[in-house]
Every structure is written in C-alpha cells, then in structure tokens.
Short mmCIF file of C-alpha atoms in Angstrom, two decimals:
data_model
loop_
_atom_site.label_atom_id
_atom_site.label_comp_id
_atom_site.label_asym_id
_atom_site.label_seq_id
_atom_site.Cartn_x
_atom_site.Cartn_y
_atom_site.Cartn_z
CA MET A 1 -16.80 -7.62 -8.37
CA LEU A 2 -13.45 -6.47 -9.74
CA LEU A 3 -11.72 -9.82 -9.15
CA ASN A 4 -12.95 -13.36 -8.53
CA ILE A 5 -10.66 -16.25 -7.57
CA TRP A 6 -11.71 -19.88 -7.53
CA ASN A 7 -9.77 -22.75 -5.92
CA LEU A 8 -6.23 -21.59 -6.75
CA ALA A 9 -3.45 -24.03 -5.85
CA LYS A 10 0.33 -23.78 -6.22
CA SER A 11 3.21 -26.07 -5.29
CA TYR A 12 6.95 -26.01 -5.80
CA GLY A 13 7.91 -29.65 -6.14
CA ALA A 14 6.79 -31.37 -2.94
CA VAL A 15 6.28 -28.05 -1.14
CA ASN A 16 2.65 -26.94 -1.16
CA VAL A 17 2.22 -23.17 -0.71
CA LEU A 18 -1.37 -22.42 -1.77
CA ALA A 19 -4.35 -24.78 -1.56
CA ASP A 20 -7.94 -24.19 -2.66
CA ILE A 21 -7.72 -20.37 -2.42
CA SER A 22 -11.02 -18.61 -3.18
CA PHE A 23 -12.15 -15.01 -2.60
CA SER A 24 -13.49 -11.91 -4.33
CA ILE A 25 -12.42 -8.25 -4.32
CA GLY A 26 -14.93 -5.46 -4.93
CA SER A 27 -14.39 -1.74 -5.44
CA ASN A 28 -14.75 -1.02 -1.71
CA ASP A 29 -12.65 -3.94 -0.48
CA ARG A 30 -9.28 -3.22 1.11
CA ALA A 31 -7.90 -6.62 2.06
CA GLY A 32 -4.65 -7.17 3.94
CA VAL A 33 -2.91 -10.50 3.32
CA VAL A 34 -1.00 -11.98 6.28
CA GLY A 35 0.66 -15.28 7.11
CA ALA A 36 4.03 -16.80 7.96
CA ASN A 37 7.05 -16.12 5.74
CA GLY A 38 7.01 -18.52 2.80
CA VAL A 39 3.28 -19.37 2.85
CA GLY A 40 2.75 -17.89 -0.61
CA LYS A 41 1.55 -14.30 -0.08
CA SER A 42 3.84 -12.85 -2.74
CA THR A 43 3.26 -15.91 -4.93
CA LEU A 44 -0.48 -15.21 -4.86
CA LEU A 45 0.06 -11.67 -6.15
CA ARG A 46 2.46 -12.85 -8.85
CA ILE A 47 -0.14 -15.38 -10.05
CA LEU A 48 -2.73 -12.60 -10.27
CA VAL A 49 -0.48 -10.61 -12.63
CA ASP A 50 0.56 -13.68 -14.68
CA GLN A 51 4.16 -13.66 -13.49
CA GLU A 52 3.58 -17.21 -12.24
CA GLN A 53 1.13 -19.92 -13.22
CA ALA A 54 -1.19 -21.67 -10.77
CA ASP A 55 -1.24 -25.47 -10.73
CA ALA A 56 -5.03 -25.50 -10.39
CA GLY A 57 -7.97 -23.14 -10.11
CA SER A 58 -8.67 -19.90 -11.95
CA PHE A 59 -9.22 -16.18 -11.53
CA GLN A 60 -10.99 -13.52 -13.55
CA TYR A 61 -11.03 -9.73 -13.57
CA ALA A 62 -14.13 -7.81 -14.53
CA ALA A 63 -14.24 -6.39 -18.06
CA SER A 64 -11.93 -3.38 -18.67
CA VAL A 65 -10.42 -3.60 -15.18
CA GLU A 66 -6.87 -2.23 -14.98
CA VAL A 67 -4.56 -3.85 -12.45
CA GLY A 68 -1.64 -2.12 -10.69
CA TYR A 69 1.06 -4.29 -9.10
CA LEU A 70 3.84 -3.21 -6.73
CA PRO A 71 6.36 -6.06 -6.21
CA GLN A 72 8.24 -6.54 -2.96
CA THR A 73 11.59 -6.00 -4.69
CA THR A 74 11.75 -2.96 -6.93
CA PRO A 75 12.72 -3.36 -10.63
CA GLU A 76 15.89 -1.58 -11.70
CA PHE A 77 14.21 0.61 -14.40
CA TYR A 78 17.40 0.55 -16.49
CA GLY A 79 17.94 3.53 -18.80
CA ARG A 80 14.83 5.45 -17.80
CA THR A 81 14.42 8.76 -16.03
CA ILE A 82 11.82 9.66 -13.42
CA GLN A 83 10.01 11.70 -16.09
CA ASP A 84 9.98 8.68 -18.44
CA LEU A 85 8.25 6.57 -15.77
CA ILE A 86 5.75 9.33 -15.02
CA TRP A 87 4.69 9.57 -18.68
CA GLU A 88 4.52 5.78 -18.96
CA SER A 89 2.32 5.60 -15.87
CA VAL A 90 -0.20 8.19 -17.12
CA GLY A 91 -0.33 6.75 -20.62
CA ASN A 92 -3.73 5.20 -19.91
CA LEU A 93 -5.11 8.62 -19.02
CA ARG A 94 -3.73 10.03 -22.27
CA GLN A 95 -5.47 7.21 -24.14
CA LEU A 96 -8.76 7.97 -22.38
CA GLU A 97 -8.33 11.64 -23.18
CA GLU A 98 -7.69 10.86 -26.86
CA ARG A 99 -10.79 8.65 -26.88
CA MET A 100 -12.84 11.51 -25.41
CA ARG A 101 -11.64 13.87 -28.17
CA GLN A 102 -12.42 11.21 -30.78
CA LEU A 103 -15.95 10.71 -29.44
CA GLU A 104 -16.52 14.47 -29.32
CA ALA A 105 -15.56 14.74 -32.99
CA GLU A 106 -17.83 11.84 -33.92
CA MET A 107 -20.78 13.33 -32.01
CA ALA A 108 -20.31 16.66 -33.79
CA ALA A 109 -20.38 14.97 -37.18
CA THR A 110 -22.99 12.21 -36.71
CA GLY A 111 -26.71 12.17 -37.21
CA ASP A 112 -29.36 11.49 -34.60
CA GLU A 113 -29.36 7.71 -35.17
CA ARG A 114 -25.90 7.16 -33.54
CA LEU A 115 -25.89 10.06 -31.09
CA ALA A 116 -27.45 8.13 -28.19
CA THR A 117 -24.85 5.38 -28.47
CA LEU A 118 -21.97 7.84 -28.72
CA LEU A 119 -23.26 9.82 -25.72
CA GLU A 120 -23.39 6.64 -23.66
CA ASP A 121 -19.80 5.75 -24.65
CA TYR A 122 -18.68 9.32 -23.96
CA GLY A 123 -20.25 9.29 -20.49
CA SER A 124 -18.49 6.03 -19.62
CA VAL A 125 -15.09 7.25 -20.84
CA THR A 126 -15.35 10.65 -19.13
CA ALA A 127 -16.41 8.98 -15.86
CA ARG A 128 -13.32 6.76 -15.94
CA PHE A 129 -11.14 9.73 -16.88
CA GLN A 130 -12.52 11.75 -13.97
CA ASP A 131 -12.30 8.88 -11.43
CA ARG A 132 -8.64 8.41 -12.32
CA GLY A 133 -7.86 12.09 -11.80
CA GLY A 134 -7.45 13.00 -15.46
CA TYR A 135 -8.79 16.55 -15.06
CA ASP A 136 -6.17 17.44 -12.44
CA LEU A 137 -3.27 15.31 -13.66
CA ASP A 138 -0.48 17.86 -13.16
CA TYR A 139 -1.73 18.56 -9.64
CA ARG A 140 -1.82 14.82 -8.87
CA ILE A 141 1.72 14.30 -10.14
CA ASP A 142 2.99 17.02 -7.79
CA LEU A 143 0.80 15.74 -4.95
CA ILE A 144 2.04 12.15 -5.16
CA LEU A 145 5.72 13.00 -5.63
CA ASP A 146 5.57 15.42 -2.71
CA GLY A 147 3.60 12.98 -0.53
CA LEU A 148 6.18 10.22 -1.06
CA ARG A 149 9.05 12.67 -0.44
CA LEU A 150 10.35 12.58 -4.01
CA ALA A 151 9.86 16.24 -4.98
CA TYR A 152 13.52 17.04 -4.30
CA LEU A 153 14.69 14.70 -7.10
CA PRO A 154 15.16 16.20 -10.60
CA ARG A 155 12.66 14.52 -12.92
CA GLY A 156 15.33 14.10 -15.55
CA ARG A 157 17.48 11.97 -13.25
CA ASP A 158 18.25 8.39 -14.28
CA VAL A 159 16.35 6.03 -11.95
CA GLY A 160 19.36 3.69 -11.94
CA THR A 161 21.33 6.27 -9.95
CA LEU A 162 18.81 6.38 -7.09
CA SER A 163 19.11 4.60 -3.75
CA GLY A 164 17.07 1.46 -3.11
CA GLY A 165 14.55 3.38 -1.03
CA GLU A 166 14.20 6.10 -3.64
CA LYS A 167 13.62 3.52 -6.39
CA ALA A 168 10.94 1.83 -4.31
CA ARG A 169 9.14 5.13 -3.74
CA VAL A 170 9.39 6.07 -7.42
CA GLY A 171 7.86 2.69 -8.27
CA LEU A 172 5.00 3.30 -5.83
CA ALA A 173 4.48 6.86 -7.07
CA THR A 174 4.22 5.86 -10.72
CA LEU A 175 1.84 3.04 -9.81
CA LEU A 176 -0.47 5.44 -7.94
CA LEU A 177 -0.37 7.88 -10.87
CA ARG A 178 -1.85 5.17 -13.08
CA SER A 179 -4.93 5.03 -10.79
CA PRO A 180 -5.70 1.37 -11.62
CA ASP A 181 -9.05 -0.14 -10.68
CA ILE A 182 -7.40 -2.63 -8.35
CA LEU A 183 -4.09 -2.29 -6.47
CA LEU A 184 -1.95 -5.33 -5.64
CA LEU A 185 0.70 -4.08 -3.19
CA ASP A 186 3.49 -6.24 -1.76
CA GLU A 187 5.02 -4.63 1.36
CA PRO A 188 4.38 -1.02 0.22
CA THR A 189 5.59 0.60 3.48
CA ASN A 190 9.12 -0.82 3.69
CA HIS A 191 10.90 2.31 2.42
CA LEU A 192 8.59 5.02 3.75
CA ASP A 193 9.35 7.43 6.56
CA PHE A 194 6.66 8.67 9.00
CA ALA A 195 5.46 11.54 6.82
CA ALA A 196 5.24 9.39 3.69
CA LEU A 197 3.47 6.62 5.65
CA ALA A 198 0.85 9.03 6.96
CA TRP A 199 0.35 10.46 3.49
CA LEU A 200 -0.04 7.00 1.91
CA GLU A 201 -2.60 5.92 4.51
CA GLY A 202 -4.65 9.04 3.82
CA TYR A 203 -4.34 8.64 0.04
CA LEU A 204 -5.44 4.99 0.10
CA SER A 205 -8.38 5.81 2.39
CA ARG A 206 -9.76 8.06 -0.38
CA TYR A 207 -8.83 5.76 -3.25
CA HIS A 208 -11.59 4.63 -5.63
CA GLY A 209 -10.82 0.98 -6.26
CA GLY A 210 -10.14 -2.39 -4.68
CA MET A 211 -6.92 -3.33 -2.91
CA LEU A 212 -5.05 -6.51 -1.98
CA ILE A 213 -2.13 -5.59 0.27
CA VAL A 214 0.58 -7.89 1.63
CA SER A 215 2.05 -6.11 4.66
CA HIS A 216 3.77 -6.76 7.99
CA ASP A 217 3.15 -3.18 9.21
CA ARG A 218 0.55 -3.60 11.93
CA GLN A 219 -0.30 0.08 12.27
CA PHE A 220 -0.65 0.44 8.49
CA LEU A 221 -3.00 -2.56 8.38
CA ASN A 222 -5.07 -0.95 11.11
CA HIS A 223 -5.46 2.24 9.08
CA ALA A 224 -5.56 0.95 5.51
CA VAL A 225 -7.65 -2.25 5.35
CA ASN A 226 -11.16 -3.38 6.22
CA ARG A 227 -10.58 -7.13 5.79
CA ILE A 228 -7.77 -9.54 6.64
CA PHE A 229 -6.99 -12.62 4.54
CA GLU A 230 -4.78 -15.11 6.40
CA ILE A 231 -2.95 -17.90 4.54
CA ASP A 232 -2.46 -20.71 7.04
CA GLU A 233 1.05 -22.18 7.13
CA TYR A 234 -0.22 -25.69 7.92
CA ASP A 235 -3.13 -26.36 5.55
CA HIS A 236 -2.29 -23.49 3.10
CA HIS A 237 -5.92 -22.40 2.89
CA LEU A 238 -7.09 -18.79 3.03
CA LYS A 239 -9.34 -17.63 5.83
CA LYS A 240 -11.20 -14.31 5.84
CA TYR A 241 -11.62 -11.95 8.81
CA GLU A 242 -13.66 -8.76 8.78
CA GLY A 243 -12.14 -5.55 10.13
CA ASN A 244 -8.58 -4.27 10.55
CA TYR A 245 -5.51 -5.87 12.14
CA ASP A 246 -6.65 -5.33 15.74
CA ALA A 247 -9.97 -7.01 14.99
CA TYR A 248 -8.09 -9.89 13.35
CA VAL A 249 -5.84 -10.39 16.40
CA GLN A 250 -8.87 -10.49 18.72
CA ALA A 251 -10.71 -12.91 16.45
CA LYS A 252 -7.63 -15.16 16.18
CA ALA A 253 -7.16 -15.20 19.97
CA ALA A 254 -10.81 -16.15 20.52
CA GLU A 255 -10.57 -18.77 17.77
CA ARG A 256 -7.42 -20.26 19.27
CA LYS A 257 -8.94 -20.39 22.76
CA LYS A 258 -12.08 -22.15 21.51
CA TRP A 259 -9.96 -24.59 19.46
CA GLU A 260 -7.84 -25.50 22.50
CA GLU A 261 -10.94 -25.90 24.70
CA ASP A 262 -12.75 -28.05 22.11
CA TYR A 263 -9.66 -30.21 21.62
CA GLU A 264 -9.20 -30.75 25.37
CA ARG A 265 -12.90 -31.51 25.79
CA GLN A 266 -12.81 -34.11 23.02
CA GLN A 267 -9.62 -35.70 24.41
CA GLU A 268 -11.29 -35.99 27.82
CA GLU A 269 -14.36 -37.54 26.19
CA ILE A 270 -12.22 -40.12 24.32
CA LYS A 271 -10.32 -40.91 27.51
CA GLU A 272 -13.55 -41.35 29.46
CA LEU A 273 -15.15 -43.59 26.79
CA ARG A 274 -12.09 -45.85 26.63
CA LYS A 275 -12.08 -46.10 30.40
CA ARG A 276 -15.81 -46.91 30.41
CA ILE A 277 -15.31 -49.70 27.84
CA LYS A 278 -12.44 -51.16 29.84
CA ASP A 279 -14.10 -50.91 33.25
CA SER A 280 -17.72 -51.47 32.40
CA ALA A 281 -17.73 -55.28 32.91
CA ARG A 282 -15.94 -54.96 36.22
CA GLN A 283 -18.21 -52.14 37.41
CA VAL A 284 -21.44 -53.99 36.52
CA GLY A 285 -20.10 -57.24 37.96
CA HIS A 286 -19.34 -55.56 41.28
CA ALA A 287 -22.87 -54.21 41.36
CA TYR A 288 -24.27 -57.77 41.17
CA ARG A 289 -25.04 -59.56 44.44
CA ALA A 290 -25.88 -63.33 44.46
CA PRO A 291 -29.29 -64.38 45.83
CA ARG A 292 -29.23 -65.44 49.49
CA ASP A 293 -30.97 -68.80 48.90
CA ASN A 294 -28.20 -69.88 46.53
CA ASP A 295 -30.83 -70.89 44.00
CA LYS A 296 -28.91 -72.04 40.91
CA PHE A 297 -31.61 -70.90 38.50
CA ALA A 298 -31.73 -67.45 40.09
CA SER A 299 -27.91 -67.25 39.89
CA TYR A 300 -28.00 -68.07 36.19
CA PHE A 301 -30.85 -65.59 35.57
CA PHE A 302 -29.07 -62.72 37.28
CA ALA A 303 -25.75 -63.60 35.58
CA GLN A 304 -27.47 -63.36 32.20
CA ARG A 305 -28.85 -59.96 33.09
CA VAL A 306 -25.33 -58.84 34.08
CA ASP A 307 -23.93 -60.03 30.73
CA VAL A 308 -26.65 -58.23 28.79
CA ALA A 309 -26.08 -55.00 30.72
CA VAL A 310 -22.32 -55.26 30.20
CA SER A 311 -22.70 -55.87 26.46
CA ARG A 312 -25.20 -53.03 26.08
CA ASN A 313 -22.95 -50.55 27.93
CA VAL A 314 -19.84 -51.64 26.02
CA ARG A 315 -21.59 -51.41 22.63
CA ALA A 316 -22.99 -47.97 23.42
CA ALA A 317 -19.57 -46.72 24.52
CA GLU A 318 -17.87 -48.25 21.47
CA GLU A 319 -20.39 -46.66 19.08
CA GLN A 320 -19.97 -43.28 20.73
CA LEU A 321 -16.17 -43.61 20.57
CA LYS A 322 -16.35 -44.46 16.84
CA ARG A 323 -18.43 -41.34 16.16
CA VAL A 324 -15.98 -39.13 18.06
CA GLU A 325 -12.88 -40.63 16.44
CA ALA A 326 -14.46 -40.36 12.97
CA ALA A 327 -14.44 -36.55 13.30
CA PRO A 328 -11.38 -35.77 15.44
CA ILE A 329 -10.50 -32.20 16.33
CA PRO A 330 -6.84 -31.72 15.28
CA LYS A 331 -4.42 -30.73 17.98
CA PRO A 332 -3.66 -26.99 17.85
CA PRO A 333 -0.08 -26.54 16.56
CA GLU A 334 2.49 -25.19 18.95
CA LEU A 335 2.75 -21.42 18.79
CA ILE A 336 6.09 -20.28 17.45
CA ARG A 337 8.74 -19.69 20.06
CA VAL A 338 11.71 -17.61 18.95
CA ASN A 339 14.67 -18.24 21.22
CA SER A 340 16.81 -15.12 21.03
CA GLN A 341 20.14 -16.76 21.94
CA PHE A 342 21.56 -13.32 22.63
CA ASN A 343 23.89 -14.73 25.27
CA ALA A 344 25.73 -11.50 25.92
CA GLY A 345 26.46 -10.34 29.42
CA PRO A 346 26.30 -6.68 30.46
CA MET A 347 29.19 -4.55 29.25
CA GLN A 348 31.76 -3.46 31.83
CA SER A 349 32.59 -0.09 30.27
CA SER A 350 30.63 3.05 31.23
CA VAL A 351 30.54 4.10 27.55
CA ALA A 352 29.98 1.60 24.74
CA ILE A 353 30.27 3.95 21.77
CA SER A 354 31.74 7.42 21.46
CA VAL A 355 31.23 9.59 18.36
CA ASP A 356 33.12 12.88 18.02
CA HIS A 357 32.50 15.51 15.30
CA LEU A 358 31.55 12.92 12.72
CA THR A 359 31.03 14.08 9.12
CA LYS A 360 30.18 12.00 6.06
CA CYS A 361 29.44 13.28 2.55
CA TRP A 362 28.48 11.62 -0.70
CA SER A 363 29.89 13.76 -3.51
CA THR A 364 28.66 17.28 -2.72
CA ARG A 365 25.87 16.16 -0.36
CA CYS A 366 26.68 15.79 3.33
CA VAL A 367 24.31 13.41 5.12
CA LEU A 368 26.06 13.71 8.51
CA GLN A 369 27.75 16.87 9.68
CA ASP A 370 29.61 17.44 12.96
CA VAL A 371 27.70 14.70 14.80
CA SER A 372 28.76 13.89 18.39
CA PHE A 373 27.23 11.58 21.01
CA THR A 374 27.95 8.76 23.45
CA VAL A 375 26.06 5.50 23.94
CA ALA A 376 25.70 3.95 27.39
CA PRO A 377 26.10 0.16 27.84
CA ASP A 378 22.35 -0.27 28.45
CA ALA A 379 21.10 2.30 25.92
CA ARG A 380 17.92 1.89 23.89
CA ILE A 381 17.96 4.30 20.95
CA VAL A 382 15.66 4.57 17.93
CA LEU A 383 16.99 6.64 15.02
CA VAL A 384 14.25 8.35 13.04
CA GLY A 385 14.18 10.92 10.28
CA PRO A 386 13.23 11.34 6.63
CA ASN A 387 14.61 9.07 3.94
CA GLY A 388 18.11 10.11 2.95
CA ALA A 389 18.94 11.79 6.26
CA GLY A 390 21.87 9.43 6.91
CA LYS A 391 20.45 6.89 9.36
CA THR A 392 21.78 3.83 7.52
CA THR A 393 25.09 5.60 6.86
CA LEU A 394 25.49 6.29 10.59
CA LEU A 395 24.93 2.61 11.48
CA LYS A 396 27.48 1.54 8.85
CA LEU A 397 30.02 4.01 10.27
CA LEU A 398 29.48 2.57 13.78
CA ALA A 399 29.83 -0.96 12.42
CA GLY A 400 33.08 -0.09 10.64
CA LEU A 401 31.59 -0.68 7.18
CA GLU A 402 32.10 2.94 6.09
CA THR A 403 34.87 5.46 6.79
CA PRO A 404 34.05 8.99 8.00
CA ASP A 405 35.32 12.01 6.08
CA GLN A 406 36.02 13.78 9.37
CA GLY A 407 35.75 12.94 13.06
CA THR A 408 35.80 9.56 14.80
CA ALA A 409 33.47 6.76 15.81
CA GLN A 410 35.02 4.65 18.57
CA VAL A 411 33.62 1.42 19.99
CA VAL A 412 35.05 -0.12 23.18
CA ALA A 413 37.48 -2.99 22.62
CA SER A 414 35.23 -5.53 24.32
CA ALA A 415 32.29 -4.79 21.99
CA ARG A 416 31.06 -7.50 19.61
CA ILE A 417 28.84 -5.64 17.17
CA GLY A 418 25.90 -7.40 15.57
CA PHE A 419 24.72 -5.48 12.50
CA LEU A 420 21.42 -6.30 10.78
CA PRO A 421 21.35 -4.50 7.41
CA GLN A 422 18.21 -3.17 5.80
CA GLU A 423 18.60 -5.38 2.72
CA ALA A 424 20.04 -8.90 2.32
CA ASP A 425 22.80 -7.87 -0.09
CA ASP A 426 25.45 -10.43 0.88
CA LEU A 427 23.41 -13.66 0.73
CA ASP A 428 24.62 -16.19 -1.85
CA ALA A 429 21.53 -17.55 -3.63
CA ALA A 430 23.34 -20.82 -4.49
CA ARG A 431 24.20 -21.75 -0.90
CA SER A 432 21.89 -23.70 1.36
CA VAL A 433 20.30 -22.24 4.48
CA LEU A 434 22.61 -24.33 6.65
CA GLU A 435 25.75 -23.38 4.69
CA THR A 436 24.85 -19.71 4.92
CA TYR A 437 24.15 -19.92 8.63
CA ARG A 438 27.39 -21.75 9.55
CA TYR A 439 29.66 -19.71 7.24
CA GLY A 440 32.66 -18.43 9.20
CA GLN A 441 31.91 -20.64 12.22
CA VAL A 442 33.72 -23.74 13.40
CA GLY A 443 31.90 -26.83 14.65
CA TYR A 444 29.99 -30.00 13.76
CA GLU A 445 27.08 -29.90 11.33
CA ALA A 446 24.68 -31.58 13.77
CA ALA A 447 25.32 -28.85 16.33
CA PHE A 448 24.59 -26.13 13.77
CA VAL A 449 21.39 -27.88 12.68
CA ALA A 450 20.21 -28.16 16.29
CA LYS A 451 20.99 -24.51 16.99
CA LEU A 452 19.35 -23.26 13.81
CA ILE A 453 16.14 -25.21 14.44
CA GLY A 454 16.27 -24.21 18.11
CA TYR A 455 15.84 -20.55 17.19
CA GLY A 456 12.31 -21.36 16.04
CA LEU A 457 12.85 -19.59 12.72
CA PHE A 458 13.22 -22.64 10.47
CA ARG A 459 12.00 -26.22 10.34
CA LEU A 460 14.17 -29.24 9.62
CA GLU A 461 12.86 -29.49 6.04
CA ASP A 462 14.00 -25.91 5.33
CA ILE A 463 17.68 -26.10 6.23
CA HIS A 464 18.89 -27.69 2.98
CA LYS A 465 16.93 -25.34 0.71
CA GLN A 466 18.95 -22.93 -1.39
CA VAL A 467 18.79 -19.29 -0.34
CA GLY A 468 17.47 -18.44 -3.80
CA GLN A 469 14.43 -20.63 -3.11
CA LEU A 470 13.49 -18.64 0.00
CA SER A 471 11.04 -15.77 0.10
CA VAL A 472 12.38 -12.34 1.02
CA GLY A 473 10.90 -12.80 4.50
CA GLN A 474 12.60 -16.17 4.94
CA GLN A 475 15.90 -14.61 3.88
CA ARG A 476 15.33 -11.98 6.57
CA LYS A 477 14.86 -14.74 9.14
CA LEU A 478 18.14 -16.30 8.00
CA GLU A 479 19.88 -12.97 8.58
CA ILE A 480 18.40 -12.86 12.09
CA ALA A 481 19.67 -16.40 12.76
CA ARG A 482 23.17 -15.37 11.62
CA LEU A 483 22.97 -12.33 13.89
CA MET A 484 22.11 -14.52 16.88
CA ALA A 485 24.96 -16.91 16.06
CA GLN A 486 27.46 -14.04 16.39
CA GLN A 487 26.46 -13.63 20.06
CA PRO A 488 26.94 -9.86 19.92
CA ASN A 489 26.84 -7.56 22.92
CA VAL A 490 25.99 -4.47 20.82
CA LEU A 491 23.10 -4.43 18.33
CA LEU A 492 22.87 -2.10 15.32
CA LEU A 493 19.56 -2.80 13.57
CA ASP A 494 18.49 -1.19 10.29
CA GLU A 495 14.71 -1.52 9.88
CA PRO A 496 14.65 -4.78 11.88
CA THR A 497 10.93 -5.42 11.30
CA ASN A 498 11.09 -5.23 7.49
CA TYR A 499 9.78 -8.32 5.67
CA ILE A 500 9.27 -10.35 8.88
CA SER A 501 5.87 -12.02 9.07
CA LEU A 502 3.63 -11.18 12.00
CA ASP A 503 4.02 -14.62 13.62
CA VAL A 504 7.77 -14.03 14.12
CA LEU A 505 7.76 -10.27 14.53
CA GLU A 506 6.54 -9.90 18.10
CA ALA A 507 8.74 -12.76 19.34
CA PHE A 508 11.80 -11.13 17.73
CA GLU A 509 10.84 -7.80 19.26
CA SER A 510 10.78 -9.47 22.68
CA ALA A 511 14.27 -10.84 22.06
CA ILE A 512 15.48 -7.30 21.29
CA LEU A 513 13.78 -5.89 24.38
CA ASN A 514 15.49 -8.50 26.57
CA PHE A 515 18.93 -7.91 25.05
CA PRO A 516 21.31 -6.82 27.86
CA GLY A 517 23.62 -4.59 25.80
CA PRO A 518 23.07 -1.32 23.91
CA VAL A 519 20.68 -1.32 20.96
CA ILE A 520 20.53 1.31 18.22
CA ALA A 521 17.69 0.71 15.78
CA VAL A 522 16.65 2.59 12.65
CA SER A 523 12.92 2.13 12.24
CA HIS A 524 9.79 3.63 10.74
CA ASP A 525 7.59 0.93 12.28
CA ARG A 526 5.37 2.90 14.66
CA TRP A 527 4.23 -0.20 16.54
CA PHE A 528 7.84 -1.31 17.08
CA ILE A 529 8.95 2.15 18.23
CA GLN A 530 6.13 2.38 20.76
CA ARG A 531 6.95 -1.05 22.17
CA PHE A 532 10.72 -0.53 22.05
CA GLY A 533 10.65 2.54 24.31
CA GLY A 534 13.97 4.19 25.11
CA GLN A 535 15.24 7.38 23.52
CA VAL A 536 14.25 8.66 20.10
CA TRP A 537 17.01 10.47 18.20
CA GLU A 538 16.02 12.36 15.07
CA LEU A 539 18.34 13.03 12.15
CA ASP A 540 17.27 16.20 10.39
#
C-alpha cells in the first residue's frame, strides 16, 4: 500500500468535521472523495500533506513514496516563470538521473564484491526513472502543456500575470510533470475546458500510481475513479463504495431505501409491542368466561390462570420491547431540499438582451470581435469554448461590470440581472454568513434568518460563522443564497456548478431549470449541459 490511514479525527472548536477516518490507497486505487460542503474533504487532503494537524489518529506513506498535492485554490507563484515551475517540478527526475550516472560510475570502478548490490540499486533507480517518464521528459513536457491548453503561453512569462484559470492549469501541469507515486487532487477540473477535461481523463487512466480526488464533476468521477469515499455530514465517518459515480448513486439509493424500510418496520414493531402491553390484560380478560355453576373455587382458579397469562404476555412483550429499543435504527435524515426562491414572473418584452457589434480587447488581444445576438425572454443558452475565448468577459459585459471597446450590449429596462461569478472575489472574510447575505437589503434580522435557512443551503448553527471559516464550497452556497435574495428575472451564471457538493448540485440545477426568465450559463460541466438543454453557443 502507498498510504495507510488509521482513525483520523479533526475538529474546529465544537465543530466536528472528521471522525474515525480509516482507509488505504494502493498503486491501482483511484478514489473519489465526495460529501456535503464543509464535511472536511479538503481538510483531509491538507492533513495528508501536513498543512494541518489531525486531533487524533495517524497516517503513513510507504517508504520512498512521493506525494503530489493540488489544492483547491491555486498558489500565486510570486516571482516565478512557467519555465521556473517546470524545472522545479522535474527536479526529482534530475536527481534520479544523477543517481543513475553515479551508480554507473561506481559499477565501472568497483570489484565483484559490491557489483551485485550496485546492480540491484541501479535497477530500482532506473525503474523509477522510467515509470516517471524520465526517458521522454521533453516529450512529456510538451504533451502535458498542450493537453492542458497551455502551449500558447511563452514559458518565460511570469506566472503572476496569468489569469486564475491559467494559473490553475499551470499548477496542475507542473504537478503531473513530477509524476508522484500518489496524487492528491482537490477539484482538478474547475478550470478545464472540454478538450483539456478529455485529455486529463485519458492521462489519469494511464497513470502509474494511486489517486485521491476530491471532485464535484460527476462525469469526471465516472471516467477517472474506481472507488468512491463518502464523508457523511452527520456522523463524519468515511464510507467506501466500489465502482464509479454511477455505481455509487445506485448503491446509495438502495441503501437509503433499505434504511427507510428497516426504520419503518422497527417503528411499527415498537408501536405494536406497546399496544400489546397496554391491551393484553383487557384482551385476555375478555377471553375469560365464568363457569356456569358459579362455583367460587372454579372462579378463583380461572382468575388465577388469567392473571398468569396476562403477566406472561406482558413480560414477554416488555422484554422484546427492551431488546428493540436497546438497538434502535436511527431515523433517516431529511434529504436536502433547496428552495430556489426565484420569484420572477415572465418578462413582458419580446427581447431581453440585444448585443450589436460588440468588441472587447485586452491590450493587443481581442477576446470578442464584432459579436451580435439577441436573447429571448425564455432563452436557455450555454456558452462553451476554450479557456480564454471571452466567455466570462461576455457575461461581465452583459451584467454591466465591463465596458465594451466598440458596439453595445442593451438589456431591457425591466430586467433585474442576477450574476453568479466564477470566483467569490467580493466576499469579506471577516463578516458573518448572515451579514454577508443581508448586505444591501432592508428588513428585520429574524426574517433574513428564516429566509436564509429556508433555502436549504445553511443550518441555523452556520449563520453566525465568519465567511473566512467557510470552505470554498460553502462560500459558493452563500453566493447562491445572495443571488436568490436579489429575485432576478435574468440569470447570468459563470460555471454555476463549480465547488458545489453533489448533495446540493442537482437541487440547484432544478431551480435553474424552473427559472421563468432567460438564463445564460458558462459551463464545462458535461452533466449540467446535458440536463440544462437549450441552445449551445460556442465562442471560438
């Protein structure tokens, strides 16, 4: 085994996030980690790379195992170029290569007594060098940069000047170039377009090593993993499921159905036993009929038999009830219900948005050129295209957050635009969830609390947490709650499924599908696009 974990536990104050977590990862294991936002998926990975300390339990990597970690939020890489990161990432291969040359020199100079030992060491080092792609390093560098759509970037460019998506892909590329024995990936697909996604799935399918992948991308989990680890949001334990995401969903549905049936069966049994205890004396008494000769001794004899029968039945029922109540089946928790609260009526105008000869450039690079279109009041549009094609820029132009260089983007006067950005850039980490949600709104605190909890995205104990204490996924849910509070009648959504855990994702998708006004969504989530339907517009 490459990694063994025993009974890990982690809490933040009174909030328990991981409890008694145990599992192993071998060289052929590709495990996807799922669970509600805030259950500790990212925390688990950070513990495994010593960025956080567990409160209890332990873990151990096999000897000489190299670990590669991709965090959910990309480091800034201050002062380094793409080429700098490439050379840093392949440093381990250079070390192996130097060790090979050293062993070759020693074997040429040594006598027979050490040759067998040196040959054994040389075989081990060359095997690792070959498995990590050392013999075709230049080819692999080109392959990975091209596969992740980074070949167009000059390798001497400062990473700090790249967009957020480009930084994330550079981080992933340099991690893959290291070819570690085990990959710990936290939401690796968030900044990948279709071509890069397909390439990554193929690359990981041929990868020699173990993987632990936190992901919300259902299609990616279907293609990339052979096991699912679920961290339960109620007891914080980890449960293992064999197979991909589809197999996990089927197993969970069957598990839930059996749990509900077993719970109902036990509740009926408890109800019946209590009824039997209560009614048993009356039932047995009614069954007794006094002797016809009114013999007093016979009356007493039969009354005693009735009492004995009553006592025996009551004791048996009480013992059975004690056994059942000693091992109660917990009531299945209510499945999450996300209430969209998109209370917008249909728009009265025949055209919601009109774009005429729109052009937008950044320095010498034009991302949108002479773009024209109209959007109907009931439109469903998915914007697709490679990274950097201008999809986010177009949404910001429509939302009035950017100004075009040429042309116009007009929205009807009655439109109330709800814009969900790709990243939570404007959240104040020091504010509470409730303060952030109600910012800019007028009303009583109790009403805001009721509305926020009513969305089904947060519990009462969450609303006074600081935004900085939330996971990235929980921050995304807060943005969705703010979007709902605006009661928009036009939705502009930039990667709406990013960071959202699978328990919320499908409910939020349903809310979008039932939205009465026009929706324009930028997405690379293949599952979402298939379910969303509507028109697909491609930016070249």
